[in-house]
Amino acid sequence: MNLSFPGTGGPLGRPPMSPGAQQVPKLVQETELQKLLADEKMRSQMHKTNYEKLKDEHKKLQDEYNSLEEEIRRTIEESKIVQEKYRTMYEDSRRDIVERQQQLEDLRSKTVTPQKLDLIRIQISEELERGYREKFQRQDMEVEELRTTCNKLKHELFFLKSEYEHEQNENRQIVGELKLQHDAEVENLRKERDATIVKIQTEGSQDSQRVRLLQRENAQLHLKIKGLMTEMDEVRAQREKIGSESESLVRIQGKQISEHQSTIKSLEAERESLRRQVESLSRDVASTGDVHNKLSVRIHELEKENMVYRNRVEETSHKSKVDLTNLKMEMLKQRGELERERDKLSNMVDDLQVKLDISKHAIQQQDQALVDKERDCVRRVQAAREEEFHKYAKVENEKLELETRIQETERRKIDEEAHRQAERDKMDERIQAAMDARDSADKELLVIQSKLSHQQALLDQLERERTENSELKIKVTKLETELSSYLGNEHDMTDDNIRLRNQVELFREELRLTKEQYHKAHDNHEMILAQSKSALVDEKTRLELRVQELEDKLADATKKYAKAVSVYKKYKSRSSHVIENLKYKAQILEAKREEVELEKKALQSCVPQDTYNTLKKQLKDLHRRHVEFKRVILSQGVQQVNIGDMSFASINMDASFLPNYSFAEQERKHQEDLKLLRQRLNLLDDNQQQQLEEFQEIAHSTLRSTYRDDYLGASQEKIDIEKPTSPLPS
């Protein structure tokens, strides 16, 4: 700065000042500068102390940050180790699950499922039922065929027996008639011979002509006897023919019995084949039972292994859960500590930022104060110049005094300037150091910010690891659910195995029961066959005895028939007389009826209508009851059988009773029916007599003509009743 004073050769044209006057503003300026330097020293000292504090805090924060980084690294490494463990465990469990699923699939494919068991059971039952059904159908068809053939044979046998009996009856009748004729002729001849012998004895001698005639008659009788003998031979031939036919029938029956025996043998062979099939099925069932036992043993082993694996999985899951909980707690603690440290660091950074702002503001204020002070210095310098101009005189007076002082002050000034220069250099150095410290603080702030960003990245990484841990937890839960489902499947498989065992036991029991039923049916079948064979033999012997008995009974019946014929002839002659008498009586009654009709027509006007109607109703009722009784009597199985020109009362019987029904029983039954019929007729006569008496009382009270009508009606009823009963033998 160029300061020119008047009197000097300066630009203002003022005179030059004395050296003492020139040094006064310099002193003032130096004092102000010293004050400024002292203030700057104080401020730099404060900045230095603050810097030291910040440096110490920065070191502490850096140490804490390093420790946190080491802890975070350790936690990351531990989390990575845990993740690797979990991954390895997950992979192992996944492989185990895949292997077990494959084993389960193999076991499912190997083990007998309920559906397979149902299919096997259905197939076995269908095969067994098919075989049994076919055999039962065949046996039923054979039994039906045998029944039809037996029924046909029975019908044919019954028909042949009836024809045979009928022919035998006819033959016996013919033979009986011929015998009777022959006996009659023989008797006549004997009588004639006896008569001739008597005549010969009485008369003594007879004519040769009569002898010739007798010889001729004897020859004729011999011819007749020969004809009768030929007829007898024909009858015998017919009988032999019928016997041969019966023998042929017996042979046919024997053939049929042999065929039945062959069918029985074929059935026994089929039964043996069925038994072999049952034995093969039992062997198959035993083999399937062995396979099932092996599979059950394998399933038990797998269940044991599964229990071991399940325990291991539970242990690992428990350990993993404990490790996860510990890691969670440590992570939460570390997270809290990191959050607290982050908050501390953020607070410290905010404080440092505030301090930096304050220091910046203070520096700005100091710069402003320096500018103000420089201005104040310039103003003071101007004021001092003015004061110096005004006090120049005084100063000149004091100039001499002050020159010495100035010299001293100059020396001091030189010393002070040197000292100031040194202090300025120091202050510049300090300012430079403060600026360097500021730059280093900025750098440290940048480093802290980078560390904070790194810490934020670590926190993000922790969040990612936390999400990964949550995903791992989800996977662990999934694995636990899969494990629980696997355990549930194992329990289901154990239940299915138990159920299958129970079903196998039931099948074995059913097979045992079917075997027992088959053996029982086989024994029953053999017993039935033996019984049928014995029954056939007994039936054959019984039929032979029955045929013999029937032949004997037929001979007896022919004799009885001959007697019945003679009785019938007598009864016929008697009944013809009775019929002629009844016809005569009927003609008489017809004439009387016509007479009564005429009388009725004549007396109809005299009879009251009410009594006529009541009697007519009673007559209709009696007629209806008579018709019903007649129908009941005629429908009791008694009917007429015509043989030639003769009629006999016969009883309707079932054809099935013919072989076991004898003529004696028929005769007894016929006699019992006749007795019952007579009793009914007697009862009817008694009832009709009572009714006639009642009608007679009514007729006596009313008119005589009604009595005649009732009498004629009763007689007509008697005639009608006697007509169907007239041909019956007594």
PDB file of C-alpha atoms in Angstrom, residues 328-594:
ATOM      1  CA  LYS A 328     -32.755 -65.285  14.171  1.00  0.00           C
ATOM      2  CA  MET A 329     -31.966 -64.127  17.692  1.00  0.00           C
ATOM      3  CA  GLU A 330     -28.354 -63.320  16.768  1.00  0.00           C
ATOM      4  CA  MET A 331     -29.461 -61.592  13.600  1.00  0.00           C
ATOM      5  CA  LEU A 332     -32.050 -59.635  15.545  1.00  0.00           C
ATOM      6  CA  LYS A 333     -29.403 -58.683  18.120  1.00  0.00           C
ATOM      7  CA  GLN A 334     -26.894 -57.771  15.415  1.00  0.00           C
ATOM      8  CA  ARG A 335     -29.565 -55.958  13.516  1.00  0.00           C
ATOM      9  CA  GLY A 336     -30.494 -53.979  16.639  1.00  0.00           C
ATOM     10  CA  GLU A 337     -26.839 -53.226  17.345  1.00  0.00           C
ATOM     11  CA  LEU A 338     -26.241 -52.278  13.720  1.00  0.00           C
ATOM     12  CA  GLU A 339     -29.350 -50.131  13.708  1.00  0.00           C
ATOM     13  CA  ARG A 340     -28.224 -48.490  16.939  1.00  0.00           C
ATOM     14  CA  GLU A 341     -24.712 -47.981  15.534  1.00  0.00           C
ATOM     15  CA  ARG A 342     -26.191 -46.757  12.279  1.00  0.00           C
ATOM     16  CA  ASP A 343     -28.322 -44.318  14.248  1.00  0.00           C
ATOM     17  CA  LYS A 344     -25.262 -43.269  16.244  1.00  0.00           C
ATOM     18  CA  LEU A 345     -23.211 -42.858  13.077  1.00  0.00           C
ATOM     19  CA  SER A 346     -26.014 -40.989  11.388  1.00  0.00           C
ATOM     20  CA  ASN A 347     -26.334 -38.764  14.471  1.00  0.00           C
ATOM     21  CA  MET A 348     -22.570 -38.272  14.513  1.00  0.00           C
ATOM     22  CA  VAL A 349     -22.572 -37.523  10.809  1.00  0.00           C
ATOM     23  CA  ASP A 350     -25.412 -35.079  11.367  1.00  0.00           C
ATOM     24  CA  ASP A 351     -23.472 -33.495  14.251  1.00  0.00           C
ATOM     25  CA  LEU A 352     -20.335 -33.333  12.108  1.00  0.00           C
ATOM     26  CA  GLN A 353     -22.361 -31.892   9.278  1.00  0.00           C
ATOM     27  CA  VAL A 354     -23.819 -29.322  11.660  1.00  0.00           C
ATOM     28  CA  LYS A 355     -20.348 -28.581  13.008  1.00  0.00           C
ATOM     29  CA  LEU A 356     -19.027 -28.276   9.463  1.00  0.00           C
ATOM     30  CA  ASP A 357     -21.861 -25.956   8.647  1.00  0.00           C
ATOM     31  CA  ILE A 358     -21.127 -23.999  11.821  1.00  0.00           C
ATOM     32  CA  SER A 359     -17.405 -23.896  10.971  1.00  0.00           C
ATOM     33  CA  LYS A 360     -18.227 -22.842   7.410  1.00  0.00           C
ATOM     34  CA  HIS A 361     -20.510 -20.182   8.788  1.00  0.00           C
ATOM     35  CA  ALA A 362     -17.823 -19.126  11.276  1.00  0.00           C
ATOM     36  CA  ILE A 363     -15.234 -18.981   8.470  1.00  0.00           C
ATOM     37  CA  GLN A 364     -17.646 -16.937   6.415  1.00  0.00           C
ATOM     38  CA  GLN A 365     -18.212 -14.688   9.423  1.00  0.00           C
ATOM     39  CA  GLN A 366     -14.452 -14.476   9.939  1.00  0.00           C
ATOM     40  CA  ASP A 367     -13.951 -13.615   6.275  1.00  0.00           C
ATOM     41  CA  GLN A 368     -16.698 -11.043   6.589  1.00  0.00           C
ATOM     42  CA  ALA A 369     -15.116  -9.777   9.808  1.00  0.00           C
ATOM     43  CA  LEU A 370     -11.723  -9.575   8.043  1.00  0.00           C
ATOM     44  CA  VAL A 371     -13.298  -7.629   5.215  1.00  0.00           C
ATOM     45  CA  ASP A 372     -15.032  -5.410   7.752  1.00  0.00           C
ATOM     46  CA  LYS A 373     -11.810  -4.994   9.673  1.00  0.00           C
ATOM     47  CA  GLU A 374      -9.926  -4.141   6.482  1.00  0.00           C
ATOM     48  CA  ARG A 375     -12.533  -1.573   5.700  1.00  0.00           C
ATOM     49  CA  ASP A 376     -12.369  -0.371   9.296  1.00  0.00           C
ATOM     50  CA  CYS A 377      -8.600  -0.250   8.986  1.00  0.00           C
ATOM     51  CA  VAL A 378      -8.880   1.808   5.792  1.00  0.00           C
ATOM     52  CA  ARG A 379     -11.402   4.080   7.477  1.00  0.00           C
ATOM     53  CA  ARG A 380      -9.215   4.344  10.526  1.00  0.00           C
ATOM     54  CA  VAL A 381      -6.224   4.976   8.326  1.00  0.00           C
ATOM     55  CA  GLN A 382      -8.129   7.797   6.684  1.00  0.00           C
ATOM     56  CA  ALA A 383      -9.173   9.057  10.089  1.00  0.00           C
ATOM     57  CA  ALA A 384      -5.642   8.699  11.329  1.00  0.00           C
ATOM     58  CA  ARG A 385      -4.368  10.589   8.299  1.00  0.00           C
ATOM     59  CA  GLU A 386      -6.776  13.329   9.034  1.00  0.00           C
ATOM     60  CA  GLU A 387      -5.881  13.273  12.685  1.00  0.00           C
ATOM     61  CA  GLU A 388      -2.214  13.182  11.698  1.00  0.00           C
ATOM     62  CA  PHE A 389      -2.769  16.131   9.424  1.00  0.00           C
ATOM     63  CA  HIS A 390      -4.455  17.948  12.249  1.00  0.00           C
ATOM     64  CA  LYS A 391      -1.952  16.791  14.787  1.00  0.00           C
ATOM     65  CA  TYR A 392       1.017  17.209  12.558  1.00  0.00           C
ATOM     66  CA  ALA A 393       2.206  20.061  14.535  1.00  0.00           C
ATOM     67  CA  LYS A 394       1.887  18.223  17.721  1.00  0.00           C
ATOM     68  CA  VAL A 395       3.529  15.214  16.224  1.00  0.00           C
ATOM     69  CA  GLU A 396       6.362  17.223  14.889  1.00  0.00           C
ATOM     70  CA  ASN A 397       6.820  18.462  18.361  1.00  0.00           C
ATOM     71  CA  GLU A 398       6.822  15.078  19.701  1.00  0.00           C
ATOM     72  CA  LYS A 399       8.751  13.809  16.707  1.00  0.00           C
ATOM     73  CA  LEU A 400      12.009  14.040  18.250  1.00  0.00           C
ATOM     74  CA  GLU A 401      10.845  12.257  21.323  1.00  0.00           C
ATOM     75  CA  LEU A 402       9.352   9.644  19.322  1.00  0.00           C
ATOM     76  CA  GLU A 403      12.205   9.075  16.933  1.00  0.00           C
ATOM     77  CA  THR A 404      14.105   7.391  19.617  1.00  0.00           C
ATOM     78  CA  ARG A 405      11.021   5.429  20.467  1.00  0.00           C
ATOM     79  CA  ILE A 406      10.529   4.748  16.798  1.00  0.00           C
ATOM     80  CA  GLN A 407      13.949   3.398  16.447  1.00  0.00           C
ATOM     81  CA  GLU A 408      13.307   1.201  19.407  1.00  0.00           C
ATOM     82  CA  THR A 409       9.940   0.371  17.966  1.00  0.00           C
ATOM     83  CA  GLU A 410      11.561  -0.258  14.628  1.00  0.00           C
ATOM     84  CA  ARG A 411      13.861  -2.680  16.188  1.00  0.00           C
ATOM     85  CA  ARG A 412      10.950  -4.131  18.013  1.00  0.00           C
ATOM     86  CA  LYS A 413       8.987  -3.932  14.830  1.00  0.00           C
ATOM     87  CA  ILE A 414      11.643  -5.793  12.955  1.00  0.00           C
ATOM     88  CA  ASP A 415      11.701  -8.349  15.686  1.00  0.00           C
ATOM     89  CA  GLU A 416       7.915  -8.367  15.830  1.00  0.00           C
ATOM     90  CA  GLU A 417       7.673  -8.553  12.053  1.00  0.00           C
ATOM     91  CA  ALA A 418      10.030 -11.456  12.078  1.00  0.00           C
ATOM     92  CA  HIS A 419       7.999 -12.971  14.849  1.00  0.00           C
ATOM     93  CA  ARG A 420       4.799 -12.080  13.029  1.00  0.00           C
ATOM     94  CA  GLN A 421       6.141 -13.460   9.842  1.00  0.00           C
ATOM     95  CA  ALA A 422       7.006 -16.624  11.682  1.00  0.00           C
ATOM     96  CA  GLU A 423       3.564 -16.603  13.262  1.00  0.00           C
ATOM     97  CA  ARG A 424       2.020 -15.889   9.877  1.00  0.00           C
ATOM     98  CA  ASP A 425       3.897 -18.745   8.428  1.00  0.00           C
ATOM     99  CA  LYS A 426       2.745 -20.862  11.322  1.00  0.00           C
ATOM    100  CA  MET A 427      -0.796 -19.609  10.859  1.00  0.00           C
ATOM    101  CA  ASP A 428      -0.594 -20.301   7.151  1.00  0.00           C
ATOM    102  CA  GLU A 429       0.715 -23.708   7.937  1.00  0.00           C
ATOM    103  CA  ARG A 430      -2.060 -24.169  10.474  1.00  0.00           C
ATOM    104  CA  ILE A 431      -4.625 -22.903   7.998  1.00  0.00           C
ATOM    105  CA  GLN A 432      -3.132 -25.183   5.394  1.00  0.00           C
ATOM    106  CA  ALA A 433      -3.222 -28.010   7.949  1.00  0.00           C
ATOM    107  CA  ALA A 434      -6.813 -27.050   8.803  1.00  0.00           C
ATOM    108  CA  MET A 435      -7.617 -27.052   5.104  1.00  0.00           C
ATOM    109  CA  ASP A 436      -5.869 -30.390   4.782  1.00  0.00           C
ATOM    110  CA  ALA A 437      -7.739 -31.599   7.850  1.00  0.00           C
ATOM    111  CA  ARG A 438     -10.910 -30.314   6.254  1.00  0.00           C
ATOM    112  CA  ASP A 439     -10.057 -32.117   3.045  1.00  0.00           C
ATOM    113  CA  SER A 440      -9.165 -35.227   5.028  1.00  0.00           C
ATOM    114  CA  ALA A 441     -12.421 -34.815   6.982  1.00  0.00           C
ATOM    115  CA  ASP A 442     -14.255 -34.541   3.654  1.00  0.00           C
ATOM    116  CA  LYS A 443     -12.404 -37.583   2.442  1.00  0.00           C
ATOM    117  CA  GLU A 444     -13.216 -39.342   5.682  1.00  0.00           C
ATOM    118  CA  LEU A 445     -16.824 -38.254   5.234  1.00  0.00           C
ATOM    119  CA  LEU A 446     -16.739 -39.721   1.763  1.00  0.00           C
ATOM    120  CA  VAL A 447     -15.159 -42.864   3.186  1.00  0.00           C
ATOM    121  CA  ILE A 448     -17.783 -42.938   5.942  1.00  0.00           C
ATOM    122  CA  GLN A 449     -20.491 -42.400   3.319  1.00  0.00           C
ATOM    123  CA  SER A 450     -19.003 -45.199   1.218  1.00  0.00           C
ATOM    124  CA  LYS A 451     -18.841 -47.342   4.322  1.00  0.00           C
ATOM    125  CA  LEU A 452     -22.414 -46.379   5.118  1.00  0.00           C
ATOM    126  CA  SER A 453     -23.395 -47.320   1.554  1.00  0.00           C
ATOM    127  CA  HIS A 454     -21.419 -50.526   1.993  1.00  0.00           C
ATOM    128  CA  GLN A 455     -23.200 -51.038   5.303  1.00  0.00           C
ATOM    129  CA  GLN A 456     -26.491 -50.345   3.533  1.00  0.00           C
ATOM    130  CA  ALA A 457     -25.475 -52.893   0.912  1.00  0.00           C
ATOM    131  CA  LEU A 458     -24.667 -55.282   3.744  1.00  0.00           C
ATOM    132  CA  LEU A 459     -28.059 -54.540   5.254  1.00  0.00           C
ATOM    133  CA  ASP A 460     -29.635 -55.188   1.858  1.00  0.00           C
ATOM    134  CA  GLN A 461     -27.635 -58.380   1.691  1.00  0.00           C
ATOM    135  CA  LEU A 462     -28.889 -59.211   5.173  1.00  0.00           C
ATOM    136  CA  GLU A 463     -32.425 -58.526   3.975  1.00  0.00           C
ATOM    137  CA  ARG A 464     -31.808 -60.764   0.987  1.00  0.00           C
ATOM    138  CA  GLU A 465     -30.373 -63.414   3.272  1.00  0.00           C
ATOM    139  CA  ARG A 466     -33.387 -62.942   5.501  1.00  0.00           C
ATOM    140  CA  THR A 467     -35.674 -63.442   2.503  1.00  0.00           C
ATOM    141  CA  GLU A 468     -33.577 -66.463   1.546  1.00  0.00           C
ATOM    142  CA  ASN A 469     -33.913 -67.697   5.122  1.00  0.00           C
ATOM    143  CA  SER A 470     -37.671 -67.151   4.895  1.00  0.00           C
ATOM    144  CA  GLU A 471     -37.658 -69.032   1.576  1.00  0.00           C
ATOM    145  CA  LEU A 472     -35.607 -71.746   3.236  1.00  0.00           C
ATOM    146  CA  LYS A 473     -38.131 -71.766   6.061  1.00  0.00           C
ATOM    147  CA  ILE A 474     -40.913 -72.107   3.486  1.00  0.00           C
ATOM    148  CA  LYS A 475     -38.972 -74.924   1.845  1.00  0.00           C
ATOM    149  CA  VAL A 476     -38.432 -76.505   5.250  1.00  0.00           C
ATOM    150  CA  THR A 477     -42.171 -76.198   5.939  1.00  0.00           C
ATOM    151  CA  LYS A 478     -42.835 -77.697   2.509  1.00  0.00           C
ATOM    152  CA  LEU A 479     -40.420 -80.484   3.322  1.00  0.00           C
ATOM    153  CA  GLU A 480     -42.149 -80.935   6.657  1.00  0.00           C
ATOM    154  CA  THR A 481     -45.534 -81.048   4.885  1.00  0.00           C
ATOM    155  CA  GLU A 482     -44.091 -83.511   2.361  1.00  0.00           C
ATOM    156  CA  LEU A 483     -42.660 -85.476   5.250  1.00  0.00           C
ATOM    157  CA  SER A 484     -46.028 -85.400   7.018  1.00  0.00           C
ATOM    158  CA  SER A 485     -47.756 -86.434   3.779  1.00  0.00           C
ATOM    159  CA  TYR A 486     -45.121 -89.147   3.356  1.00  0.00           C
ATOM    160  CA  LEU A 487     -45.772 -90.268   6.924  1.00  0.00           C
ATOM    161  CA  GLY A 488     -49.516 -90.133   6.232  1.00  0.00           C
ATOM    162  CA  ASN A 489     -48.955 -92.222   3.104  1.00  0.00           C
ATOM    163  CA  GLU A 490     -46.901 -94.640   5.177  1.00  0.00           C
ATOM    164  CA  HIS A 491     -49.706 -94.826   7.737  1.00  0.00           C
ATOM    165  CA  ASP A 492     -52.198 -95.331   4.909  1.00  0.00           C
ATOM    166  CA  MET A 493     -49.969 -98.042   3.483  1.00  0.00           C
ATOM    167  CA  THR A 494     -49.730 -99.707   6.876  1.00  0.00           C
ATOM    168  CA  ASP A 495     -53.522 -99.491   7.183  1.00  0.00           C
ATOM    169  CA  ASP A 496     -53.863-100.870   3.648  1.00  0.00           C
ATOM    170  CA  ASN A 497     -51.426-103.667   4.492  1.00  0.00           C
ATOM    171  CA  ILE A 498     -53.399-104.500   7.638  1.00  0.00           C
ATOM    172  CA  ARG A 499     -56.635-104.406   5.657  1.00  0.00           C
ATOM    173  CA  LEU A 500     -55.080-106.561   2.939  1.00  0.00           C
ATOM    174  CA  ARG A 501     -53.899-109.033   5.546  1.00  0.00           C
ATOM    175  CA  ASN A 502     -57.395-109.153   6.974  1.00  0.00           C
ATOM    176  CA  GLN A 503     -58.797-109.661   3.474  1.00  0.00           C
ATOM    177  CA  VAL A 504     -56.254-112.414   2.811  1.00  0.00           C
ATOM    178  CA  GLU A 505     -57.270-114.062   6.070  1.00  0.00           C
ATOM    179  CA  LEU A 506     -60.916-113.719   5.048  1.00  0.00           C
ATOM    180  CA  PHE A 507     -60.100-115.220   1.641  1.00  0.00           C
ATOM    181  CA  ARG A 508     -58.302-118.093   3.303  1.00  0.00           C
ATOM    182  CA  GLU A 509     -61.265-118.623   5.598  1.00  0.00           C
ATOM    183  CA  GLU A 510     -63.636-118.454   2.609  1.00  0.00           C
ATOM    184  CA  LEU A 511     -61.412-120.897   0.718  1.00  0.00           C
ATOM    185  CA  ARG A 512     -61.405-123.235   3.698  1.00  0.00           C
ATOM    186  CA  LEU A 513     -65.187-122.953   3.989  1.00  0.00           C
ATOM    187  CA  THR A 514     -65.600-123.554   0.245  1.00  0.00           C
ATOM    188  CA  LYS A 515     -63.331-126.598   0.520  1.00  0.00           C
ATOM    189  CA  GLU A 516     -65.392-127.897   3.421  1.00  0.00           C
ATOM    190  CA  GLN A 517     -68.611-127.176   1.516  1.00  0.00           C
ATOM    191  CA  TYR A 518     -67.148-128.871  -1.550  1.00  0.00           C
ATOM    192  CA  HIS A 519     -66.162-131.938   0.484  1.00  0.00           C
ATOM    193  CA  LYS A 520     -69.584-131.981   2.113  1.00  0.00           C
ATOM    194  CA  ALA A 521     -71.277-131.634  -1.277  1.00  0.00           C
ATOM    195  CA  HIS A 522     -69.019-134.364  -2.646  1.00  0.00           C
ATOM    196  CA  ASP A 523     -69.877-136.677   0.259  1.00  0.00           C
ATOM    197  CA  ASN A 524     -73.567-135.825  -0.074  1.00  0.00           C
ATOM    198  CA  HIS A 525     -73.353-136.444  -3.814  1.00  0.00           C
ATOM    199  CA  GLU A 526     -71.698-139.815  -3.257  1.00  0.00           C
ATOM    200  CA  MET A 527     -74.293-140.681  -0.624  1.00  0.00           C
ATOM    201  CA  ILE A 528     -77.080-139.587  -2.984  1.00  0.00           C
ATOM    202  CA  LEU A 529     -75.530-141.682  -5.781  1.00  0.00           C
ATOM    203  CA  ALA A 530     -75.278-144.713  -3.499  1.00  0.00           C
ATOM    204  CA  GLN A 531     -78.816-144.123  -2.284  1.00  0.00           C
ATOM    205  CA  SER A 532     -80.047-143.672  -5.858  1.00  0.00           C
ATOM    206  CA  LYS A 533     -78.279-146.889  -6.907  1.00  0.00           C
ATOM    207  CA  SER A 534     -79.744-148.785  -3.975  1.00  0.00           C
ATOM    208  CA  ALA A 535     -83.100-147.113  -4.609  1.00  0.00           C
ATOM    209  CA  LEU A 536     -82.940-148.149  -8.281  1.00  0.00           C
ATOM    210  CA  VAL A 537     -82.122-151.723  -7.294  1.00  0.00           C
ATOM    211  CA  ASP A 538     -84.887-151.706  -4.685  1.00  0.00           C
ATOM    212  CA  GLU A 539     -87.260-150.104  -7.180  1.00  0.00           C
ATOM    213  CA  LYS A 540     -86.390-152.722  -9.750  1.00  0.00           C
ATOM    214  CA  THR A 541     -86.976-155.584  -7.312  1.00  0.00           C
ATOM    215  CA  ARG A 542     -90.107-153.867  -6.028  1.00  0.00           C
ATOM    216  CA  LEU A 543     -91.402-153.409  -9.563  1.00  0.00           C
ATOM    217  CA  GLU A 544     -90.696-157.035 -10.360  1.00  0.00           C
ATOM    218  CA  LEU A 545     -92.555-158.081  -7.207  1.00  0.00           C
ATOM    219  CA  ARG A 546     -95.242-155.591  -8.087  1.00  0.00           C
ATOM    220  CA  VAL A 547     -95.579-157.072 -11.578  1.00  0.00           C
ATOM    221  CA  GLN A 548     -95.833-160.525 -10.045  1.00  0.00           C
ATOM    222  CA  GLU A 549     -98.412-159.288  -7.552  1.00  0.00           C
ATOM    223  CA  LEU A 550    -100.315-157.549 -10.315  1.00  0.00           C
ATOM    224  CA  GLU A 551    -100.305-160.717 -12.364  1.00  0.00           C
ATOM    225  CA  ASP A 552    -101.662-162.622  -9.364  1.00  0.00           C
ATOM    226  CA  LYS A 553    -104.183-159.884  -8.695  1.00  0.00           C
ATOM    227  CA  LEU A 554    -105.086-159.910 -12.375  1.00  0.00           C
ATOM    228  CA  ALA A 555    -105.868-163.603 -12.141  1.00  0.00           C
ATOM    229  CA  ASP A 556    -107.979-162.926  -9.047  1.00  0.00           C
ATOM    230  CA  ALA A 557    -109.599-159.976 -10.789  1.00  0.00           C
ATOM    231  CA  THR A 558    -110.500-162.125 -13.798  1.00  0.00           C
ATOM    232  CA  LYS A 559    -112.255-164.520 -11.474  1.00  0.00           C
ATOM    233  CA  LYS A 560    -114.008-161.671  -9.740  1.00  0.00           C
ATOM    234  CA  TYR A 561    -114.810-160.207 -13.115  1.00  0.00           C
ATOM    235  CA  ALA A 562    -116.417-163.457 -14.216  1.00  0.00           C
ATOM    236  CA  LYS A 563    -118.490-163.417 -11.058  1.00  0.00           C
ATOM    237  CA  ALA A 564    -119.299-159.750 -11.618  1.00  0.00           C
ATOM    238  CA  VAL A 565    -120.348-160.529 -15.196  1.00  0.00           C
ATOM    239  CA  SER A 566    -122.737-163.170 -13.982  1.00  0.00           C
ATOM    240  CA  VAL A 567    -124.012-160.795 -11.300  1.00  0.00           C
ATOM    241  CA  TYR A 568    -124.286-158.026 -13.884  1.00  0.00           C
ATOM    242  CA  LYS A 569    -126.279-160.256 -16.188  1.00  0.00           C
ATOM    243  CA  LYS A 570    -128.621-161.040 -13.344  1.00  0.00           C
ATOM    244  CA  TYR A 571    -128.745-157.361 -12.392  1.00  0.00           C
ATOM    245  CA  LYS A 572    -129.289-156.432 -16.039  1.00  0.00           C
ATOM    246  CA  SER A 573    -132.198-158.798 -16.381  1.00  0.00           C
ATOM    247  CA  ARG A 574    -133.549-157.503 -13.112  1.00  0.00           C
ATOM    248  CA  SER A 575    -132.986-153.899 -14.089  1.00  0.00           C
ATOM    249  CA  SER A 576    -134.615-154.472 -17.483  1.00  0.00           C
ATOM    250  CA  HIS A 577    -137.729-155.640 -15.676  1.00  0.00           C
ATOM    251  CA  VAL A 578    -137.492-152.643 -13.365  1.00  0.00           C
ATOM    252  CA  ILE A 579    -137.004-150.312 -16.346  1.00  0.00           C
ATOM    253  CA  GLU A 580    -140.012-151.771 -18.101  1.00  0.00           C
ATOM    254  CA  ASN A 581    -142.042-151.323 -14.933  1.00  0.00           C
ATOM    255  CA  LEU A 582    -140.725-147.784 -14.535  1.00  0.00           C
ATOM    256  CA  LYS A 583    -141.520-147.012 -18.179  1.00  0.00           C
ATOM    257  CA  TYR A 584    -145.016-148.281 -17.627  1.00  0.00           C
ATOM    258  CA  LYS A 585    -145.263-146.217 -14.461  1.00  0.00           C
ATOM    259  CA  ALA A 586    -143.843-143.253 -16.305  1.00  0.00           C
ATOM    260  CA  GLN A 587    -146.479-143.581 -18.986  1.00  0.00           C
ATOM    261  CA  ILE A 588    -149.099-143.791 -16.276  1.00  0.00           C
ATOM    262  CA  LEU A 589    -147.579-140.782 -14.524  1.00  0.00           C
ATOM    263  CA  GLU A 590    -147.436-138.912 -17.838  1.00  0.00           C
ATOM    264  CA  ALA A 591    -151.109-139.568 -18.335  1.00  0.00           C
ATOM    265  CA  LYS A 592    -151.773-138.526 -14.765  1.00  0.00           C
ATOM    266  CA  ARG A 593    -149.627-135.418 -15.266  1.00  0.00           C
ATOM    267  CA  GLU A 594    -151.633-134.477 -18.331  1.00  0.00           C
TER     268      GLU A 594
END
